[in-house]
GROMACS .gro file of C-alpha atoms in nm:
model
  268
    1MET     CA    1   0.011  -0.054  -0.026
    2GLN     CA    2   0.139   0.330  -0.088
    3GLY     CA    3   0.013   0.717  -0.033
    4VAL     CA    4  -0.015   0.950   0.315
    5LYS     CA    5  -0.370   1.107   0.346
    6VAL     CA    6  -0.516   0.817   0.136
    7THR     CA    7  -0.370   0.473   0.049
    8SER     CA    8  -0.414   0.272  -0.263
    9ILE     CA    9  -0.277  -0.036  -0.421
   10SER     CA   10  -0.114  -0.014  -0.777
   11ARG     CA   11  -0.179  -0.213  -1.025
   12SER     CA   12   0.186  -0.315  -1.051
   13GLY     CA   13   0.202  -0.379  -0.669
   14ILE     CA   14  -0.065  -0.637  -0.689
   15GLN     CA   15   0.152  -0.800  -1.042
   16ASN     CA   16   0.427  -0.837  -0.808
   17THR     CA   17   0.224  -0.971  -0.496
   18ASP     CA   18   0.356  -1.329  -0.434
   19ILE     CA   19   0.013  -1.603  -0.272
   20ILE     CA   20   0.100  -1.909  -0.205
   21VAL     CA   21  -0.150  -2.149  -0.459
   22PRO     CA   22  -0.161  -2.516  -0.411
   23ASP     CA   23   0.023  -2.692  -0.792
   24ASP     CA   24  -0.282  -2.903  -0.820
   25ILE     CA   25  -0.569  -2.722  -1.040
   26THR     CA   26  -0.773  -2.978  -0.914
   27GLU     CA   27  -0.757  -2.862  -0.539
   28GLN     CA   28  -0.810  -2.513  -0.645
   29GLU     CA   29  -1.167  -2.583  -0.836
   30LYS     CA   30  -1.223  -2.830  -0.509
   31ILE     CA   31  -1.153  -2.576  -0.286
   32ALA     CA   32  -1.373  -2.304  -0.493
   33GLU     CA   33  -1.653  -2.577  -0.478
   34PHE     CA   34  -1.673  -2.627  -0.142
   35LEU     CA   35  -1.680  -2.241  -0.061
   36SER     CA   36  -1.944  -2.154  -0.334
   37GLN     CA   37  -2.164  -2.452  -0.250
   38LEU     CA   38  -2.155  -2.279   0.133
   39ASN     CA   39  -2.250  -1.910   0.002
   40GLU     CA   40  -2.552  -2.098  -0.177
   41ILE     CA   41  -2.660  -2.240   0.126
   42ILE     CA   42  -2.606  -1.881   0.324
   43LYS     CA   43  -2.833  -1.715   0.051
   44PHE     CA   44  -3.102  -2.012   0.094
   45GLU     CA   45  -3.105  -1.925   0.424
   46THR     CA   46  -3.101  -1.532   0.382
   47LEU     CA   47  -3.367  -1.586   0.127
   48LYS     CA   48  -3.556  -1.837   0.354
   49CYS     CA   49  -3.496  -1.571   0.692
   50GLU     CA   50  -3.651  -1.280   0.408
   51LYS     CA   51  -3.958  -1.511   0.353
   52ILE     CA   52  -4.086  -1.571   0.694
   53LEU     CA   53  -4.006  -1.138   0.760
   54ARG     CA   54  -4.273  -1.091   0.491
   55ILE     CA   55  -4.481  -1.335   0.631
   56LYS     CA   56  -4.480  -1.168   0.964
   57SER     CA   57  -4.562  -0.831   0.766
   58SER     CA   58  -4.804  -0.970   0.584
   59MET     CA   59  -4.963  -1.052   0.935
   60LEU     CA   60  -4.942  -0.712   1.081
   61GLU     CA   61  -5.170  -0.611   0.869
   62LYS     CA   62  -5.440  -0.924   0.789
   63MET     CA   63  -5.456  -1.012   1.191
   64PHE     CA   64  -5.509  -0.629   1.308
   65PRO     CA   65  -5.761  -0.343   1.215
   66GLN     CA   66  -5.642  -0.134   0.971
   67GLY     CA   67  -5.734   0.231   0.902
   68GLU     CA   68  -6.079   0.315   1.061
   69SER     CA   69  -6.192  -0.073   1.011
   70GLU     CA   70  -6.295  -0.222   1.378
   71LEU     CA   71  -6.206  -0.587   1.272
   72PRO     CA   72  -5.889  -0.745   1.132
   73GLU     CA   73  -5.919  -0.900   0.799
   74ILE     CA   74  -5.847  -1.277   0.882
   75ARG     CA   75  -5.918  -1.490   1.233
   76PHE     CA   76  -5.845  -1.788   1.382
   77GLU     CA   77  -6.156  -2.061   1.392
   78GLY     CA   78  -6.392  -2.003   1.663
   79PHE     CA   79  -6.359  -1.653   1.760
   80THR     CA   80  -6.669  -1.433   1.586
   81ASP     CA   81  -6.719  -1.228   1.871
   82ASN     CA   82  -6.693  -0.834   1.740
   83TRP     CA   83  -6.385  -0.643   1.904
   84GLU     CA   84  -6.423  -0.308   2.058
   85ILE     CA   85  -6.289  -0.010   2.049
   86HIS     CA   86  -6.042   0.138   2.404
   87GLU     CA   87  -5.829   0.383   2.515
   88LEU     CA   88  -5.516   0.213   2.617
   89GLY     CA   89  -5.552   0.429   2.919
   90ASP     CA   90  -5.820   0.136   2.985
   91THR     CA   91  -5.566  -0.170   3.044
   92ILE     CA   92  -5.279   0.004   3.125
   93VAL     CA   93  -5.088   0.054   3.442
   94GLU     CA   94  -4.802   0.326   3.436
   95CYS     CA   95  -4.446   0.154   3.656
   96THR     CA   96  -4.283   0.443   3.828
   97GLU     CA   97  -4.047   0.273   4.073
   98ARG     CA   98  -3.657   0.373   4.056
   99THR     CA   99  -3.346   0.168   4.093
  100SER     CA  100  -2.979   0.194   4.098
  101ASP     CA  101  -2.896  -0.177   4.214
  102PHE     CA  102  -2.786  -0.307   3.869
  103GLU     CA  103  -2.703  -0.625   4.053
  104LYS     CA  104  -3.079  -0.715   4.119
  105TYR     CA  105  -3.212  -0.520   3.867
  106PRO     CA  106  -2.924  -0.542   3.470
  107LEU     CA  107  -2.980  -0.255   3.324
  108TYR     CA  108  -3.028  -0.278   2.962
  109SER     CA  109  -3.106  -0.047   2.660
  110LEU     CA  110  -3.420   0.000   2.365
  111THR     CA  111  -3.384   0.017   2.053
  112ILE     CA  112  -3.597  -0.036   1.771
  113ASP     CA  113  -3.507  -0.340   1.581
  114SER     CA  114  -3.460  -0.516   1.886
  115GLY     CA  115  -3.629  -0.379   2.161
  116ILE     CA  116  -3.538  -0.437   2.529
  117THR     CA  117  -3.175  -0.578   2.536
  118GLU     CA  118  -2.892  -0.606   2.762
  119LYS     CA  119  -2.642  -0.342   2.809
  120THR     CA  120  -2.256  -0.431   2.729
  121GLU     CA  121  -2.023  -0.294   2.974
  122ARG     CA  122  -1.932  -0.051   2.701
  123TYR     CA  123  -2.277   0.103   2.782
  124GLU     CA  124  -2.277   0.076   3.143
  125ARG     CA  125  -2.401   0.413   3.298
  126GLY     CA  126  -2.440   0.284   3.650
  127PHE     CA  127  -2.200   0.565   3.708
  128LEU     CA  128  -2.458   0.826   3.591
  129VAL     CA  129  -2.654   0.788   3.920
  130THR     CA  130  -2.584   1.062   4.157
  131LYS     CA  131  -2.878   1.156   4.281
  132ASP     CA  132  -3.301   1.088   4.311
  133GLU     CA  133  -3.427   1.149   4.016
  134ASP     CA  134  -3.143   1.034   3.813
  135LEU     CA  135  -3.299   0.651   3.897
  136PHE     CA  136  -3.324   0.422   3.657
  137LYS     CA  137  -3.695   0.220   3.633
  138ILE     CA  138  -3.796  -0.114   3.719
  139VAL     CA  139  -3.945  -0.297   3.449
  140PRO     CA  140  -4.128  -0.625   3.613
  141ALA     CA  141  -4.145  -0.905   3.346
  142ASN     CA  142  -4.376  -0.887   3.069
  143CYS     CA  143  -4.434  -0.499   3.139
  144PHE     CA  144  -4.324  -0.274   2.870
  145VAL     CA  145  -4.151  -0.001   2.766
  146THR     CA  146  -4.149   0.333   2.492
  147ASN     CA  147  -3.919   0.625   2.413
  148PRO     CA  148  -4.165   0.872   2.395
  149MET     CA  149  -3.873   1.076   2.120
  150ASN     CA  150  -3.910   0.776   1.916
  151LEU     CA  151  -4.229   0.583   1.958
  152ARG     CA  152  -4.340   0.712   1.653
  153PHE     CA  153  -4.026   0.519   1.476
  154GLY     CA  154  -4.110   0.144   1.644
  155ALA     CA  155  -3.930   0.260   1.997
  156VAL     CA  156  -4.096   0.009   2.231
  157GLY     CA  157  -4.041  -0.329   2.325
  158PHE     CA  158  -4.148  -0.598   2.671
  159ASN     CA  159  -3.936  -0.752   2.903
  160GLN     CA  160  -3.949  -1.069   2.761
  161LYS     CA  161  -3.716  -1.217   3.090
  162PRO     CA  162  -3.872  -1.399   3.384
  163HIS     CA  163  -3.770  -1.118   3.614
  164ALA     CA  164  -3.705  -0.795   3.601
  165VAL     CA  165  -3.493  -0.526   3.456
  166SER     CA  166  -3.417  -0.175   3.460
  167VAL     CA  167  -3.426   0.122   3.175
  168SER     CA  168  -3.280   0.451   3.134
  169GLY     CA  169  -3.599   0.666   3.384
  170TYR     CA  170  -3.685   0.906   3.044
  171TYR     CA  171  -3.837   0.579   2.945
  172ASP     CA  172  -4.178   0.523   2.967
  173VAL     CA  173  -4.291   0.155   3.192
  174PHE     CA  174  -4.610  -0.006   3.195
  175SER     CA  175  -4.865  -0.272   3.156
  176ILE     CA  176  -5.071  -0.378   2.982
  177ASP     CA  177  -5.391  -0.657   3.097
  178ALA     CA  178  -5.170  -0.678   3.382
  179GLY     CA  179  -4.916  -0.893   3.178
  180GLN     CA  180  -5.107  -1.136   3.095
  181CYS     CA  181  -5.132  -1.108   2.621
  182SER     CA  182  -4.804  -0.915   2.589
  183ASP     CA  183  -4.697  -1.098   2.252
  184PHE     CA  184  -5.042  -0.986   2.154
  185TRP     CA  185  -4.952  -0.641   2.272
  186TYR     CA  186  -4.614  -0.628   2.167
  187ALA     CA  187  -4.759  -0.725   1.825
  188TYR     CA  188  -4.988  -0.487   1.811
  189LEU     CA  189  -4.795  -0.195   1.918
  190LYS     CA  190  -4.548  -0.229   1.652
  191THR     CA  191  -4.839  -0.274   1.353
  192SER     CA  192  -4.807   0.048   1.115
  193SER     CA  193  -5.174   0.150   1.192
  194THR     CA  194  -5.082   0.204   1.534
  195MET     CA  195  -4.738   0.346   1.442
  196LYS     CA  196  -4.963   0.580   1.249
  197LYS     CA  197  -5.129   0.663   1.576
  198TYR     CA  198  -4.824   0.770   1.770
  199ASP     CA  199  -4.746   1.005   1.468
  200ASP     CA  200  -5.038   1.191   1.552
  201ALA     CA  201  -5.018   1.185   1.876
  202ALA     CA  202  -4.726   1.353   1.905
  203THR     CA  203  -4.607   1.717   2.001
  204GLY     CA  204  -4.366   1.942   1.958
  205SER     CA  205  -4.240   2.269   1.747
  206LEU     CA  206  -3.973   2.132   1.569
  207ILE     CA  207  -4.084   1.779   1.373
  208GLU     CA  208  -3.710   1.646   1.502
  209LYS     CA  209  -3.826   1.643   1.818
  210ARG     CA  210  -4.164   1.541   1.864
  211ARG     CA  211  -4.266   1.304   2.105
  212VAL     CA  212  -4.528   1.125   2.268
  213HIS     CA  213  -4.604   1.193   2.556
  214PHE     CA  214  -4.740   0.919   2.836
  215SER     CA  215  -5.046   1.134   2.897
  216GLU     CA  216  -5.138   1.117   2.525
  217LEU     CA  217  -5.034   0.752   2.421
  218LYS     CA  218  -5.267   0.609   2.754
  219LYS     CA  219  -5.592   0.835   2.480
  220ILE     CA  220  -5.510   0.655   2.154
  221LYS     CA  221  -5.813   0.417   2.061
  222LEU     CA  222  -5.729   0.030   1.937
  223SER     CA  223  -5.975  -0.234   1.894
  224VAL     CA  224  -5.915  -0.492   2.053
  225PRO     CA  225  -6.094  -0.805   2.122
  226LYS     CA  226  -6.296  -0.872   2.355
  227SER     CA  227  -6.171  -1.267   2.458
  228MET     CA  228  -5.876  -1.264   2.610
  229ASP     CA  229  -5.871  -1.619   2.462
  230GLU     CA  230  -5.831  -1.477   2.107
  231LYS     CA  231  -5.522  -1.268   2.203
  232LYS     CA  232  -5.324  -1.514   2.329
  233LYS     CA  233  -5.407  -1.716   2.049
  234ILE     CA  234  -5.314  -1.391   1.803
  235GLY     CA  235  -4.977  -1.324   2.064
  236SER     CA  236  -4.839  -1.680   2.055
  237PHE     CA  237  -4.907  -1.644   1.655
  238PHE     CA  238  -4.650  -1.372   1.661
  239CYS     CA  239  -4.426  -1.496   1.944
  240ASN     CA  240  -4.355  -1.841   1.738
  241LEU     CA  241  -4.288  -1.648   1.451
  242ASP     CA  242  -4.079  -1.441   1.585
  243ASN     CA  243  -3.846  -1.707   1.781
  244LEU     CA  244  -3.899  -1.880   1.385
  245ILE     CA  245  -3.729  -1.535   1.302
  246THR     CA  246  -3.479  -1.623   1.602
  247PHE     CA  247  -3.336  -1.918   1.477
  248GLN     CA  248  -3.315  -1.820   1.148
  249LYS     CA  249  -3.076  -1.530   1.200
  250GLY     CA  250  -2.869  -1.761   1.445
  251LYS     CA  251  -2.877  -2.036   1.196
  252ILE     CA  252  -2.704  -1.809   0.900
  253GLU     CA  253  -2.480  -1.606   1.136
  254LYS     CA  254  -2.385  -1.992   1.224
  255LEU     CA  255  -2.302  -2.042   0.857
  256LYS     CA  256  -2.083  -1.725   0.822
  257ASN     CA  257  -1.889  -1.786   1.117
  258ILE     CA  258  -1.837  -2.131   0.940
  259LYS     CA  259  -1.732  -1.990   0.636
  260SER     CA  260  -1.490  -1.699   0.821
  261ALA     CA  261  -1.328  -2.000   0.969
  262CYS     CA  262  -1.305  -2.196   0.649
  263MET     CA  263  -1.117  -1.929   0.470
  264LYS     CA  264  -0.863  -1.884   0.790
  265LYS     CA  265  -0.764  -2.250   0.800
  266MET     CA  266  -0.807  -2.354   0.427
  267PHE     CA  267  -0.549  -2.064   0.310
  268VAL     CA  268  -0.215  -1.991   0.397
   0.00000   0.00000   0.00000
């Protein structure tokens, strides 16, 4: 490589670079065939994951009411009662307990893509806790967390761990239906129709700083099943889809790691 601020390699530099290759062209072809097949497997599993994601996206639109409709397009067999319109505030219970005990309540973060995730040491913020108002909020199992600033972009998650965790005191923490149907609500709160309601409820003079205050979140109206069993059935369906997506992503990551290890071991 040559250069001071911007480095590059010349054609002659590449031509004069020595590499070690098998003398036997058959061995070269064998290695190439193996890596090519591995690439095809990774591509196949990636396409499978993308298909599952498309199925989930489609089901979110069809299994929850859209627009002004009070009923979803498709329902599970055996459920025929009309859904009822309720304000979220009818079933939401805010969680306001705070803590600085990160041994008992591990510190987690909230992301748009992954929901509530464990913080790494790199993002440890315990040292910031210096006075009462700095204490982080406790999130019991099956309770929800939203980021008021980014809720309209999908910043909502729920604690799927069997134990309580803690998050930034800036976030809103609450339970819905006493935590009995969190999988249902997690799916519903991420639909495009609900996201539109967040955007409508957001306030602020600057577009980039508009937020959904908890008082406004509670006023949002959604059409929901009368039956708790129907909620659980829908929630279980989306939970299984999410588990399948997580499994598929893990499989792809493992295949990529195998390829990376083979690249290191099969070449000098």
